[in-house]
PDB file of C-alpha atoms in Angstrom:
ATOM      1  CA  UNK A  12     235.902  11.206 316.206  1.00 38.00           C
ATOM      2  CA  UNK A  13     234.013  12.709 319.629  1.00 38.00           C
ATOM      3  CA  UNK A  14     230.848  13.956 319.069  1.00 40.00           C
ATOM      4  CA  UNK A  15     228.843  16.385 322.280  1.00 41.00           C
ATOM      5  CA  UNK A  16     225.588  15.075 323.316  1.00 39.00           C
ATOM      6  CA  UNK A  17     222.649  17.230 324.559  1.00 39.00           C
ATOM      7  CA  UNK A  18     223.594  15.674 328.109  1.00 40.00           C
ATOM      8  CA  UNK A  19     226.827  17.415 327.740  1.00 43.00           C
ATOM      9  CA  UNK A  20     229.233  14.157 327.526  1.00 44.00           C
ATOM     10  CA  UNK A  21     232.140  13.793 325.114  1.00 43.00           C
ATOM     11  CA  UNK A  22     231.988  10.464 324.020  1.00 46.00           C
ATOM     12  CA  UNK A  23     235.640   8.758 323.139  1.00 45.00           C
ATOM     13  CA  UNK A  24     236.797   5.856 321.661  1.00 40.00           C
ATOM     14  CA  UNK A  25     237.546   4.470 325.416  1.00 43.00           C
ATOM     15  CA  UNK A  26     235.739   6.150 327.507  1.00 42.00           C
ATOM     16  CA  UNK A  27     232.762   8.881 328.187  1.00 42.00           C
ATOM     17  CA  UNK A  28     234.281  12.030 329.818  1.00 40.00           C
ATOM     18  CA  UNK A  29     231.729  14.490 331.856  1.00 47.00           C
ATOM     19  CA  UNK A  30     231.853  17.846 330.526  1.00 59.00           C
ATOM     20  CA  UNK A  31     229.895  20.567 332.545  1.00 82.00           C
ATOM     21  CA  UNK A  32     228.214  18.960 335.345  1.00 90.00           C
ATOM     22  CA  UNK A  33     227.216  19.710 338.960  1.00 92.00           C
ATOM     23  CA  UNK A  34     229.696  19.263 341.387  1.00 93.00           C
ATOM     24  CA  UNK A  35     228.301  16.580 344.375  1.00 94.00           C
ATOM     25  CA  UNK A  36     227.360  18.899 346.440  1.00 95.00           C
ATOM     26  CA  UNK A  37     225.725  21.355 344.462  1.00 95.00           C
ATOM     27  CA  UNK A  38     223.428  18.454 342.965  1.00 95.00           C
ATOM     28  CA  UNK A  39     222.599  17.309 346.655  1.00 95.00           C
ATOM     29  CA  UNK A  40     221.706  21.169 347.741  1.00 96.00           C
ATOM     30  CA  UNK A  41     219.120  21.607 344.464  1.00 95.00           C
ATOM     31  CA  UNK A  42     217.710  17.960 344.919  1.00 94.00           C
ATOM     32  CA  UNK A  43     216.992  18.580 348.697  1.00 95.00           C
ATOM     33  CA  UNK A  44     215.626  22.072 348.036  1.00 95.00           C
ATOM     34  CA  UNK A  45     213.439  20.640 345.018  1.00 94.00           C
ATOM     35  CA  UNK A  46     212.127  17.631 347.414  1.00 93.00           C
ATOM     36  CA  UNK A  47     211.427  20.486 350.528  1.00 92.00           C
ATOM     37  CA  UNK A  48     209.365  22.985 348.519  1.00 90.00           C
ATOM     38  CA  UNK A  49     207.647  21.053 345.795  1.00 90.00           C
ATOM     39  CA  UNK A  50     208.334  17.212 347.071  1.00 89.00           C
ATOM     40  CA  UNK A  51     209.758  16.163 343.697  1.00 89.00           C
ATOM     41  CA  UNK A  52     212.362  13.145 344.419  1.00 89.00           C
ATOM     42  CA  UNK A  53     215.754  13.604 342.275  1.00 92.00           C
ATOM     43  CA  UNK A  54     217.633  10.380 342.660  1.00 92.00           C
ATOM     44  CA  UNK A  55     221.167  10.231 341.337  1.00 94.00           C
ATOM     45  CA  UNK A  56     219.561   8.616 338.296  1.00 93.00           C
ATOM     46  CA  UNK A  57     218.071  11.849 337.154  1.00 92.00           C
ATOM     47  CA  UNK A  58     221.005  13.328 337.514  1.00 94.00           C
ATOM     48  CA  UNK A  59     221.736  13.775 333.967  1.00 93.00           C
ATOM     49  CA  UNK A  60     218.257  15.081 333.104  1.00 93.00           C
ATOM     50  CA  UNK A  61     218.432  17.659 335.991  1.00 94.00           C
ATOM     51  CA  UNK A  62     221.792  18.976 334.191  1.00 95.00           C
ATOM     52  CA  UNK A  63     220.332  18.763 330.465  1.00 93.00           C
ATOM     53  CA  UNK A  64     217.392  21.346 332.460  1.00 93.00           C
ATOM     54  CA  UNK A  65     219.572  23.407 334.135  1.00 94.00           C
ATOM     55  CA  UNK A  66     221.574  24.789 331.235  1.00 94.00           C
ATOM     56  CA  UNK A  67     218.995  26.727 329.663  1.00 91.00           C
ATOM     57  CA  UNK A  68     219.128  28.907 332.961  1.00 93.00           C
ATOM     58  CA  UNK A  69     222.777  28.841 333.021  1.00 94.00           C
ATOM     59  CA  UNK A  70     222.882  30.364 328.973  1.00 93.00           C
ATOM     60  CA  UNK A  71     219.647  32.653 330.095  1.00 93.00           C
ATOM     61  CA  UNK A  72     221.568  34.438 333.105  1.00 94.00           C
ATOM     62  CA  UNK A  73     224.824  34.710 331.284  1.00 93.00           C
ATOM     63  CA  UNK A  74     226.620  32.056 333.635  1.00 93.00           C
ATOM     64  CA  UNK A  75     229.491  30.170 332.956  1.00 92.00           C
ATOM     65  CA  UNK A  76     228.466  26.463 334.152  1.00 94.00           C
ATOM     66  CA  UNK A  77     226.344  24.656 336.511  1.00 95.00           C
ATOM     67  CA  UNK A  78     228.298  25.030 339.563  1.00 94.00           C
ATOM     68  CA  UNK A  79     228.310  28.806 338.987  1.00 95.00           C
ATOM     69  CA  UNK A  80     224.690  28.341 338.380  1.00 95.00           C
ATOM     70  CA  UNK A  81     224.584  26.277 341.892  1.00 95.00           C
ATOM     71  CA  UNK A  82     226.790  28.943 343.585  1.00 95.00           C
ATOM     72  CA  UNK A  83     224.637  31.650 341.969  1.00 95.00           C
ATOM     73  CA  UNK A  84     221.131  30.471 343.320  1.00 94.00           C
ATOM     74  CA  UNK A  85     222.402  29.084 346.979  1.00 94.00           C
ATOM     75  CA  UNK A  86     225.280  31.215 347.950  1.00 93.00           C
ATOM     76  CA  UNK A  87     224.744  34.263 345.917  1.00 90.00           C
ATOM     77  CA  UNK A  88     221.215  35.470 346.897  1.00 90.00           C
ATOM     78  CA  UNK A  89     219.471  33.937 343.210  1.00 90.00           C
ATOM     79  CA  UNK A  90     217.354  32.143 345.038  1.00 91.00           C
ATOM     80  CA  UNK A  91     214.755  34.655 346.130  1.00 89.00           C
ATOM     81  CA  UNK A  92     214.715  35.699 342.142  1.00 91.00           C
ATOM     82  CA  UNK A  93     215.685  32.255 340.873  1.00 92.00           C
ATOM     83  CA  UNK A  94     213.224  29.648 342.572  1.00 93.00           C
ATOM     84  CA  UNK A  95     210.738  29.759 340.192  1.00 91.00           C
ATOM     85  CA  UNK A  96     212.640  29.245 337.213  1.00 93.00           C
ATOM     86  CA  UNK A  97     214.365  26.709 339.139  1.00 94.00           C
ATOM     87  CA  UNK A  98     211.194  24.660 340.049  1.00 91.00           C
ATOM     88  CA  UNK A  99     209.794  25.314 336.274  1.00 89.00           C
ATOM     89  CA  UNK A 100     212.948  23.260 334.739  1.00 90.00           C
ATOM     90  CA  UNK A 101     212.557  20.944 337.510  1.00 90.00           C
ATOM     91  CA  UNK A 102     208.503  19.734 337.049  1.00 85.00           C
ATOM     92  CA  UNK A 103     207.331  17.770 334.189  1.00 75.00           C
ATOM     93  CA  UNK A 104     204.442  18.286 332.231  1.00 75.00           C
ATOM     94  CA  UNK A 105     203.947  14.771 330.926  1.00 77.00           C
ATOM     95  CA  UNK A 106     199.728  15.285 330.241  1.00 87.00           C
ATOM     96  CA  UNK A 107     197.398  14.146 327.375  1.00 92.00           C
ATOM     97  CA  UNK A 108     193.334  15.093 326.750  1.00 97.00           C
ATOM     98  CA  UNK A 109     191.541  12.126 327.390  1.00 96.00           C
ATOM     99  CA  UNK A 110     194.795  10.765 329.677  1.00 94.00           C
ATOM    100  CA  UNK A 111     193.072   7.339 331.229  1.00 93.00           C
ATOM    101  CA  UNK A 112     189.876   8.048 329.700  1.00 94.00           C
ATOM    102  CA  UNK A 113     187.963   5.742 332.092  1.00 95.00           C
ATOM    103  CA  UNK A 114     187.905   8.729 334.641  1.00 96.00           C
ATOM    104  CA  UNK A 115     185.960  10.595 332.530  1.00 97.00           C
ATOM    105  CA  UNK A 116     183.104   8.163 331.523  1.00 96.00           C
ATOM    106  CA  UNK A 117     182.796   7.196 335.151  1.00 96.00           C
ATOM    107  CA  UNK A 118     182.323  11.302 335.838  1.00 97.00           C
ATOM    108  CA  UNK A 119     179.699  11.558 333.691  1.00 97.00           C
ATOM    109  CA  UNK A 120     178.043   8.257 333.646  1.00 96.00           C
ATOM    110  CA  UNK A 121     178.399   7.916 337.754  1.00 96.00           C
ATOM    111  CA  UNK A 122     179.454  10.430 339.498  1.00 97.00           C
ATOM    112  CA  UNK A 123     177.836  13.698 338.283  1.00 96.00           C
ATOM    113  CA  UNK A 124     174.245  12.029 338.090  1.00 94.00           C
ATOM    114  CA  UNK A 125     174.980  11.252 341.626  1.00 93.00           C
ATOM    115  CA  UNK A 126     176.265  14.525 342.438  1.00 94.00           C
ATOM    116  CA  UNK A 127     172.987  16.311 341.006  1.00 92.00           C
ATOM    117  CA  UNK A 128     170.797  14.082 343.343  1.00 88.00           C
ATOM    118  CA  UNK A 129     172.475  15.606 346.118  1.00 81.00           C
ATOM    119  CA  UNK A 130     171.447  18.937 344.699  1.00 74.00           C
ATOM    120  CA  UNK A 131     169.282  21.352 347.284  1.00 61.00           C
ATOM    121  CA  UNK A 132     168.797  23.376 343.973  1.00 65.00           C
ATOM    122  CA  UNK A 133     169.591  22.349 340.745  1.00 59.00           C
ATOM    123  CA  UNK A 134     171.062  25.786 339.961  1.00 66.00           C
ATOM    124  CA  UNK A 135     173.727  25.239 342.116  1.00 84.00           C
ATOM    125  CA  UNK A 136     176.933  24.721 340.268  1.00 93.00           C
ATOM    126  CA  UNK A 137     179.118  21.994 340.184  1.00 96.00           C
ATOM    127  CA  UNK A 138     182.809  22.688 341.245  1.00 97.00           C
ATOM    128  CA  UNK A 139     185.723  20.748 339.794  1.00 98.00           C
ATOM    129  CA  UNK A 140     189.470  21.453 340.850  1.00 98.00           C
ATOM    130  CA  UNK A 141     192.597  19.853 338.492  1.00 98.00           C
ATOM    131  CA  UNK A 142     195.212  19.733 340.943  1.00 96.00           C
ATOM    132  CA  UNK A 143     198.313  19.671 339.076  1.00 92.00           C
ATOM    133  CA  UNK A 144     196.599  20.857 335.534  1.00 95.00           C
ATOM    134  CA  UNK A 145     199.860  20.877 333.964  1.00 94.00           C
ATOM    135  CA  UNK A 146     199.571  22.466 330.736  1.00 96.00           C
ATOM    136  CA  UNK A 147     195.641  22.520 330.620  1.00 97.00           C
ATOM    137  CA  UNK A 148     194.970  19.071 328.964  1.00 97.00           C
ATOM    138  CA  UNK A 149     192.597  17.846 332.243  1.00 97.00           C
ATOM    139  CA  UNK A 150     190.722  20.798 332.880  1.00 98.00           C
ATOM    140  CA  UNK A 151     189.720  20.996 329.121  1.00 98.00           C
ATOM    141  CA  UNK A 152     188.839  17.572 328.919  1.00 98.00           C
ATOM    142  CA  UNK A 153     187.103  17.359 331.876  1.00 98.00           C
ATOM    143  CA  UNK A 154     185.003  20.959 330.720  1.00 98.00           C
ATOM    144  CA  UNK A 155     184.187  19.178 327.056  1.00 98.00           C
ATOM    145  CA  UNK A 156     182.804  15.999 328.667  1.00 98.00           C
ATOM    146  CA  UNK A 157     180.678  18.597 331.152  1.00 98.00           C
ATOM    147  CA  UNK A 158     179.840  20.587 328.721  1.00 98.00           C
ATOM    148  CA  UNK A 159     178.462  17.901 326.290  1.00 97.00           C
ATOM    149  CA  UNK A 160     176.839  16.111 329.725  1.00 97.00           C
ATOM    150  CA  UNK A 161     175.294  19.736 330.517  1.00 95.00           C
ATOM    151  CA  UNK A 162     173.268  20.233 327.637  1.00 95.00           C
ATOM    152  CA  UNK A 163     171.117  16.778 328.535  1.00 93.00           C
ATOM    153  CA  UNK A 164     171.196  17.256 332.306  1.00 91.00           C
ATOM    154  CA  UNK A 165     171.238  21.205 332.409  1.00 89.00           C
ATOM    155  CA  UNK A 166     173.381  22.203 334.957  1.00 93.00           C
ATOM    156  CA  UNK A 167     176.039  24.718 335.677  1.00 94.00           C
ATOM    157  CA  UNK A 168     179.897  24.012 336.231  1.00 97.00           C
ATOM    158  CA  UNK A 169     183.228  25.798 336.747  1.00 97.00           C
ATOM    159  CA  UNK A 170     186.703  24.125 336.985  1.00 98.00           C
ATOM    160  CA  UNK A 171     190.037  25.304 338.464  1.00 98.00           C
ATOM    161  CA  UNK A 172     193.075  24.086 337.258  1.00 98.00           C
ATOM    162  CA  UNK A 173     196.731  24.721 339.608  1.00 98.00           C
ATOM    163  CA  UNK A 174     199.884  23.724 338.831  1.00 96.00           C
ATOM    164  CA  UNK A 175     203.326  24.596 340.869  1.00 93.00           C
ATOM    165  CA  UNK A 176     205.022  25.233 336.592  1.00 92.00           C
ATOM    166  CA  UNK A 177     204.197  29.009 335.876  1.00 93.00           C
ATOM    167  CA  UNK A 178     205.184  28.130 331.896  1.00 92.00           C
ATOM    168  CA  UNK A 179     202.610  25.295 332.240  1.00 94.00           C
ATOM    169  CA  UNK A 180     200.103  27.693 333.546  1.00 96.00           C
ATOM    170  CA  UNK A 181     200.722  30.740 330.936  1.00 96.00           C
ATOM    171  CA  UNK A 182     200.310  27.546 328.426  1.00 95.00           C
ATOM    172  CA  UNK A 183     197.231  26.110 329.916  1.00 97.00           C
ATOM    173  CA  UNK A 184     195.409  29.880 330.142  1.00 97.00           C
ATOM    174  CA  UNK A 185     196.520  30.426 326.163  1.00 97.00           C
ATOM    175  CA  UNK A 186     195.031  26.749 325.642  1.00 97.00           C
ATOM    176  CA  UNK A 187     196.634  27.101 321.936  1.00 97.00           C
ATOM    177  CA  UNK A 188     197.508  23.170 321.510  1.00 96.00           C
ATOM    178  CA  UNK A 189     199.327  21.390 318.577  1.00 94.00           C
ATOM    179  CA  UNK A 190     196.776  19.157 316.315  1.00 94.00           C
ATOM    180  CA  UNK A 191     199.202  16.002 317.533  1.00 94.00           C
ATOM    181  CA  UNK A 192     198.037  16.783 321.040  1.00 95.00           C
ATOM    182  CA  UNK A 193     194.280  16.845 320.430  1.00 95.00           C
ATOM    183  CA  UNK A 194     194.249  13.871 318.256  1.00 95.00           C
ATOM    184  CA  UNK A 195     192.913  11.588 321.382  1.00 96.00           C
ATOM    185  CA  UNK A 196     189.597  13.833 321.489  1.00 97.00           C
ATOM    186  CA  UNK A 197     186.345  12.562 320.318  1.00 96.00           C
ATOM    187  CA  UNK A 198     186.165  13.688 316.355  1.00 96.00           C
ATOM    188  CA  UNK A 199     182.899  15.368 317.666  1.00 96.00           C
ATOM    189  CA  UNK A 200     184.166  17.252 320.448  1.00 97.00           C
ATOM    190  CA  UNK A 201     187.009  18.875 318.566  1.00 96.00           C
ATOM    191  CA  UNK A 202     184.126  20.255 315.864  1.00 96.00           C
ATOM    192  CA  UNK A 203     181.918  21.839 319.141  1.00 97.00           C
ATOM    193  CA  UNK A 204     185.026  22.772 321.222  1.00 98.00           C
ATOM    194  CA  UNK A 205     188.240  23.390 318.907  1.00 97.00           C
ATOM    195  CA  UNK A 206     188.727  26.542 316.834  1.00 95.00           C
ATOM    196  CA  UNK A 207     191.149  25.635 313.874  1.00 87.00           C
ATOM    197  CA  UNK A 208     193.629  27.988 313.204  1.00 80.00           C
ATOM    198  CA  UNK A 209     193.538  30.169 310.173  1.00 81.00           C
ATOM    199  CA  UNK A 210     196.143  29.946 309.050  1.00 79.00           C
ATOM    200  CA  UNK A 211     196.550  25.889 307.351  1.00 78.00           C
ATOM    201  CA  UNK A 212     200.596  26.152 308.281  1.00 81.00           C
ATOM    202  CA  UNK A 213     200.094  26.304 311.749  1.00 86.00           C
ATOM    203  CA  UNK A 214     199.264  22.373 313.242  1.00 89.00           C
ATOM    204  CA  UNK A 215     197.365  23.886 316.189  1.00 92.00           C
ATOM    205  CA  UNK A 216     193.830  24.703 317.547  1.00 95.00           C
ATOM    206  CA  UNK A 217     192.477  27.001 320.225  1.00 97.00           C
ATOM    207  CA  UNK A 218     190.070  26.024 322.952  1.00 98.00           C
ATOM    208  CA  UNK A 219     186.614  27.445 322.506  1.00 98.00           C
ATOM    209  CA  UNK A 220     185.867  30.981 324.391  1.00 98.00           C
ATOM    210  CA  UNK A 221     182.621  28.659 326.032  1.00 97.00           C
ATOM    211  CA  UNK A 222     185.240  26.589 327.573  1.00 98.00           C
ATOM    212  CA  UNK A 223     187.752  29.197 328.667  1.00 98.00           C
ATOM    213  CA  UNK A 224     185.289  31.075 330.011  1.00 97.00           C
ATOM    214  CA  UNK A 225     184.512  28.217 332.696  1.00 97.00           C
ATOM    215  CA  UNK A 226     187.787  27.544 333.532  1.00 98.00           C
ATOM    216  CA  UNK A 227     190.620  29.598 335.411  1.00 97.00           C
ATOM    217  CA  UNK A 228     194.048  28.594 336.605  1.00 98.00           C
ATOM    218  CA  UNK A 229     195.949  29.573 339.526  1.00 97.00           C
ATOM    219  CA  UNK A 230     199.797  28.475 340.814  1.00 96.00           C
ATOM    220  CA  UNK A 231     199.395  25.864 343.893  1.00 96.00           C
ATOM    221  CA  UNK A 232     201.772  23.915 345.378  1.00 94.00           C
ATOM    222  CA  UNK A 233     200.561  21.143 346.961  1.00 95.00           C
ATOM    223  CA  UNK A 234     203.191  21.067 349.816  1.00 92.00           C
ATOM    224  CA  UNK A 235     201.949  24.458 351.048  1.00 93.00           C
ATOM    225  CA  UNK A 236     200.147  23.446 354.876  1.00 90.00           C
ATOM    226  CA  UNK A 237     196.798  24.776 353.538  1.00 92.00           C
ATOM    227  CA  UNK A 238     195.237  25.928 350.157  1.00 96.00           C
ATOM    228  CA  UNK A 239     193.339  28.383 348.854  1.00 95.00           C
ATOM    229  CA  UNK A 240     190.927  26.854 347.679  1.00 96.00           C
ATOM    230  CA  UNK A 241     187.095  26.492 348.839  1.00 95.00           C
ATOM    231  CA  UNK A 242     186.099  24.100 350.134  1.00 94.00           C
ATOM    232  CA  UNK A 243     183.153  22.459 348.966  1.00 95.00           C
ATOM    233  CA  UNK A 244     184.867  20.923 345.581  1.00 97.00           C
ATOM    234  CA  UNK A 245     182.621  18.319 343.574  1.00 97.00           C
ATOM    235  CA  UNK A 246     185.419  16.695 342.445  1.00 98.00           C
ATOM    236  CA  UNK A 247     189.084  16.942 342.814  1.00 98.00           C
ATOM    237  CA  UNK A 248     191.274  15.440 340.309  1.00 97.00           C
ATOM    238  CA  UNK A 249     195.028  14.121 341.433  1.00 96.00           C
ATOM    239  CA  UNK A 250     196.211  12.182 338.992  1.00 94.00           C
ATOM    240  CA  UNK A 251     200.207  11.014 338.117  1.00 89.00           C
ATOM    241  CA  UNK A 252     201.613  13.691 340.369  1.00 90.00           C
ATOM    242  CA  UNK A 253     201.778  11.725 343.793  1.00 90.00           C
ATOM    243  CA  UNK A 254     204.185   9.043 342.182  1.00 87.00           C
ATOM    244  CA  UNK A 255     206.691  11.980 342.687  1.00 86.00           C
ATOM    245  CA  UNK A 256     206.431  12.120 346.317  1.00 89.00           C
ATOM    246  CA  UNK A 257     207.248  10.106 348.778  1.00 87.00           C
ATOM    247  CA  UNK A 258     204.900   7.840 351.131  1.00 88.00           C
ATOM    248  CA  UNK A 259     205.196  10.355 353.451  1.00 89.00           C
ATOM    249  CA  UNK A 260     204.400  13.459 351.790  1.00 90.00           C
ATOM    250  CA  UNK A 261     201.738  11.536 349.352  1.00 91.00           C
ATOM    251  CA  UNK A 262     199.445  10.597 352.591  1.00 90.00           C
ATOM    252  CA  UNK A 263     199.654  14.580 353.874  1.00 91.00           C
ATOM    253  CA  UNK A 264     198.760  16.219 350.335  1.00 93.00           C
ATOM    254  CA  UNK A 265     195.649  13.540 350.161  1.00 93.00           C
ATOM    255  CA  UNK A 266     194.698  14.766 353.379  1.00 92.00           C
ATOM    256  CA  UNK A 267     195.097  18.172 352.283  1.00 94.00           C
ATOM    257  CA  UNK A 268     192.901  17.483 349.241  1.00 95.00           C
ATOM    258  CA  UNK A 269     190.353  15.908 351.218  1.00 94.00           C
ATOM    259  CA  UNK A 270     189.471  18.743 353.146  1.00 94.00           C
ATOM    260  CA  UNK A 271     188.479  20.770 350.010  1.00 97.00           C
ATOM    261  CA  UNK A 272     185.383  18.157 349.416  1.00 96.00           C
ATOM    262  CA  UNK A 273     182.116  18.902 350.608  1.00 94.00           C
ATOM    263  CA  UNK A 274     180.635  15.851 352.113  1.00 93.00           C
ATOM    264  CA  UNK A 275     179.671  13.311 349.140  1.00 94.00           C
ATOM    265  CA  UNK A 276     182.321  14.674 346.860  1.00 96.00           C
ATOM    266  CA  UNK A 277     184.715  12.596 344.692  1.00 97.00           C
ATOM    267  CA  UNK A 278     188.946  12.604 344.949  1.00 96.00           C
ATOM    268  CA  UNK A 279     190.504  10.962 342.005  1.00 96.00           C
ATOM    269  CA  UNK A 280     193.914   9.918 341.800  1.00 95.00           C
ATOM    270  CA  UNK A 281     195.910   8.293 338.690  1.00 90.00           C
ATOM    271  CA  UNK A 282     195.923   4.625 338.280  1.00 84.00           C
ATOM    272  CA  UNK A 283     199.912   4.195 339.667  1.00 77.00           C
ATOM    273  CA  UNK A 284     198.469   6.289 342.919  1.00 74.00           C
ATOM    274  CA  UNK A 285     195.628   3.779 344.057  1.00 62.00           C
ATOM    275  CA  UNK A 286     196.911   3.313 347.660  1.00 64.00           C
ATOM    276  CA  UNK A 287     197.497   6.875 348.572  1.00 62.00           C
ATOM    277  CA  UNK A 288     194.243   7.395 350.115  1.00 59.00           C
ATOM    278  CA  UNK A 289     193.994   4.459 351.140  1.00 61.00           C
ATOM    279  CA  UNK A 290     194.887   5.926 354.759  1.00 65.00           C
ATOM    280  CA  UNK A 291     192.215   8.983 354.845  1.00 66.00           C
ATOM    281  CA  UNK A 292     189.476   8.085 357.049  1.00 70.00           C
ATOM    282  CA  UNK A 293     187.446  10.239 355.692  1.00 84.00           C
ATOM    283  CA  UNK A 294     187.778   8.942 352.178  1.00 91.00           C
ATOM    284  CA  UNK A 295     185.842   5.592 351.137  1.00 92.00           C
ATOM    285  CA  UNK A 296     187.410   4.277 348.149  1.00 92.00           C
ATOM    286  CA  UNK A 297     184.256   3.074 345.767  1.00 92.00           C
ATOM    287  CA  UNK A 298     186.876   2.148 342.712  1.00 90.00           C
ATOM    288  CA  UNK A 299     190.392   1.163 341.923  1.00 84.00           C
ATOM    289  CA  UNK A 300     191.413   5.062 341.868  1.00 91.00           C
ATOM    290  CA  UNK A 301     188.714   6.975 343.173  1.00 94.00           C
ATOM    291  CA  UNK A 302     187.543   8.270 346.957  1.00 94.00           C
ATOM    292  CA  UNK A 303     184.333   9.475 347.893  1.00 95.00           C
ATOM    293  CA  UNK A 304     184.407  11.652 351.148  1.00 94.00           C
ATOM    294  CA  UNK A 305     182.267   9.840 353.624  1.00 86.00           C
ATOM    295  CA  UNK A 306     179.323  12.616 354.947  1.00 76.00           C
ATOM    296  CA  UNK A 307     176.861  12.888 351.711  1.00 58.00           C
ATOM    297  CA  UNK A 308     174.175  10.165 350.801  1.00 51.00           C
ATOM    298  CA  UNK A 309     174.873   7.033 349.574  1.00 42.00           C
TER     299      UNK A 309
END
């Protein structure tokens, strides 16, 4: 008996027969577009996965395959309509709150305190940027461990979260997340910063208006030559997005980043990205993941 997987193979007795796929071609044009505008690698490994993505566009425009899909966006004139959809299905939104919680300890054990000394006013407010948010999980972490920090230290603080995924952006701005998600926050911090839902069916909570309130999100991509952004960022967070990129393009987005710190401010990247700023001369790296731009006091 065959049997049609959600890859779209038939699977025989003898053998495993392709059924809609992308032609060669086709799957070199998308990867190479992908890498140029959002520097996402595709190997021929992820071929299958780039297929399994693709097919909710093909049944959402009314297409007949993948290569009409392919002929649609790159020979038809999709792509001006297309690309965003396109990049959507192509970025993944792998993120957790509390993701490599020793980031967030060191913020508000180390670096804030030593942020506020460099304070002219103490009014001033602190300015945090997600790069590559995702779905909202960072930025909302970061903002409860701020906000809980804030009420001891009184200051102010705002955080912007961008992401290239539109989806993951709509998501992150409803910050409605499933109670499976949340589970890695603080019991304490989901009672001061988590609004259960009515409704006991529904596994889900809603970020706290407090929380919203101090934190927007805009679409970035971080191949663009120049964001905008200000820049005198506190602290710009980086993490698990570089490991798509290559060498190349990982040392030029760093740089990028970089020049959105004010003097004394803090670039962290995820712990599989430690060497990627290891080439900024402007960054001093003070831990295994994190760069402090050279220009504020020690």
């Amino acid at each position: 008996m065959r049997r049609a997987s959600e890859a779209g193979l038939v699977e025989g007795a003898a053998h495993t027969i392709r059924l809609d796929a992308l032609s060669d071609r086709h799957f070199r044009t998308l990867t190479a577009f992908i890498e140029t505008e959002v520097g996402i690698r595709l190997p021929p490994s992820k071929r299958t996965m780039v297929e399994g993505r693709l097919r909710r566009r093909v049944k959402a425009l009314g297409l007949e395959n993948l290569d009409d899909y392919a002929r649609f966006v790159f020979e038809g004139g999709g792509l001006v309509n297309e690309s965003i959809h396109l990049i959507d299905c192509m970025t993944t939104n792998k993120t957790d709150f509390f993701r490599e919680p020793e980031h967030f300890h060191m913020l508000t054990q180390e670096i804030v305190p030593q942020l506020l000394t460099q304070r002219r006013r103490r009014t001033d407010r602190l300015k945090i940027w997600s790069a590559a948010s995702s779905i909202g999980a960072e930025a909302y972490t970061i903002a409860m461990v701020l906000a809980d920090l804030a009420k001891i230290e009184r200051f102010d603080f705002c955080i912007l979260g961008t992401d290239i995924c539109s989806a993951a952006l709509e998501q992150a701005r409803r910050a409605v997340y499933p109670d499976e998600m949340l589970a890695p926050t603080p019991r304490a911090m989901r009672e001061r910063y988590v609004m259960r839902s009515r409704d006991p069916g529904r596994r889900e909570a809603r970020i706290v208006p407090e929380l919203r309130r101090r934190t927007r999100f805009e679409r970035l991509n971080l191949m663009d030559s120049a964001y905008p952004v200000d820049d005198d960022m506190d602290v710009i967070f980086c993490r698990n997005v570089l490991i798509y990129f290559s060498a190349a393009t990982q040392q030029a987005v760093v740089t990028n980043l970089s020049r959105h710190l004010r003097p004394g401010g803090y670039l962290l990247l995820g712990h599989s990205e430690s060497m990627a700023g290891s080439k900024q001369s402007e960054l001093r790296q003070i831990a295994s993941t994190v760069y402090r731009r050279e220009g504020g006091r020690a």
